[in-house]
């Protein structure tokens, strides 16, 4: 019973974008942003002749595998216009939900600020821009 109460409280916090003290002053990044940071770090490692850690290699491999979900400037601009929070932008970019129900299940704060129709428009934009760039 205590476990389900904790889950309920956590989901309410997520719906209100209250992610807890651990994330209060942190930045949420999309896979694309992580890839850019790792590319710069890779150059630094090579210049300094440092060895790449296993974690670095695994993380870089993961974000490169996710390249079809990389946000574009028009997509990020649209997210800003819709006044999405940083966490919501990173989540939509990384998770790439296809249906409104999926987006709401993954990002419970969305229905507090947007109608199903507005969420559908955002998902359609993601789909169109991704198709233009990667197909």
CSV table of C-alpha atoms in Angstrom, one decimal, residues 15-84:
chain,number,residue,atom,x,y,z
A,15,UNK,CA,2.2,16.1,-13.7
A,16,UNK,CA,3.1,19.4,-12.0
A,17,UNK,CA,6.7,19.3,-13.2
A,18,UNK,CA,7.8,19.0,-9.6
A,19,UNK,CA,10.7,16.6,-10.2
A,20,UNK,CA,12.2,16.8,-6.7
A,21,UNK,CA,15.2,18.5,-5.1
A,22,UNK,CA,17.7,16.4,-7.1
A,23,UNK,CA,16.6,18.1,-10.4
A,24,UNK,CA,15.6,21.5,-9.1
A,25,UNK,CA,18.7,23.4,-10.6
A,26,UNK,CA,19.6,20.9,-13.3
A,27,UNK,CA,19.1,21.2,-17.0
A,28,UNK,CA,17.2,18.7,-19.1
A,29,UNK,CA,19.0,17.7,-22.3
A,30,UNK,CA,17.8,16.0,-25.4
A,31,UNK,CA,19.8,13.2,-26.9
A,32,UNK,CA,20.9,15.6,-29.6
A,33,UNK,CA,22.2,18.1,-27.1
A,34,UNK,CA,24.1,15.2,-25.3
A,35,UNK,CA,25.6,14.2,-28.6
A,36,UNK,CA,26.9,17.7,-29.2
A,37,UNK,CA,28.5,17.8,-25.8
A,38,UNK,CA,30.1,14.4,-26.2
A,39,UNK,CA,31.4,15.4,-29.7
A,40,UNK,CA,33.2,18.4,-28.1
A,41,UNK,CA,34.4,16.2,-25.3
A,42,UNK,CA,35.7,13.7,-27.8
A,43,UNK,CA,37.8,16.3,-29.5
A,44,UNK,CA,39.2,17.4,-26.2
A,45,UNK,CA,40.1,13.8,-25.3
A,46,UNK,CA,41.8,13.3,-28.6
A,47,UNK,CA,43.8,16.5,-28.3
A,48,UNK,CA,44.9,15.6,-24.8
A,49,UNK,CA,45.5,12.0,-25.8
A,50,UNK,CA,43.1,10.7,-23.0
A,51,UNK,CA,41.5,7.3,-23.1
A,52,UNK,CA,37.7,7.2,-23.5
A,53,UNK,CA,35.9,5.6,-20.6
A,54,UNK,CA,33.5,2.8,-21.1
A,55,UNK,CA,30.7,5.0,-19.9
A,56,UNK,CA,31.6,7.7,-22.5
A,57,UNK,CA,31.6,5.1,-25.3
A,58,UNK,CA,28.3,3.6,-24.3
A,59,UNK,CA,26.6,7.0,-23.9
A,60,UNK,CA,27.9,8.3,-27.2
A,61,UNK,CA,26.8,5.0,-28.9
A,62,UNK,CA,23.3,5.4,-27.4
A,63,UNK,CA,22.8,9.0,-28.5
A,64,UNK,CA,24.1,8.3,-32.0
A,65,UNK,CA,21.6,5.4,-32.3
A,66,UNK,CA,18.8,7.8,-31.4
A,67,UNK,CA,19.7,10.3,-34.2
A,68,UNK,CA,16.3,9.9,-35.8
A,69,UNK,CA,14.9,11.7,-32.8
A,70,UNK,CA,17.2,14.6,-32.9
A,71,UNK,CA,15.4,17.9,-32.6
A,72,UNK,CA,15.7,20.5,-35.3
A,73,UNK,CA,15.8,24.3,-34.9
A,74,UNK,CA,12.2,24.6,-36.3
A,75,UNK,CA,11.0,21.9,-33.8
A,76,UNK,CA,12.7,23.6,-30.9
A,77,UNK,CA,11.3,26.9,-31.9
A,78,UNK,CA,7.8,25.4,-32.0
A,79,UNK,CA,8.3,24.0,-28.5
A,80,UNK,CA,9.3,27.4,-27.3
A,81,UNK,CA,6.3,29.0,-29.0
A,82,UNK,CA,4.0,26.4,-27.3
A,83,UNK,CA,5.7,27.4,-24.0
A,84,UNK,CA,6.8,23.9,-23.1
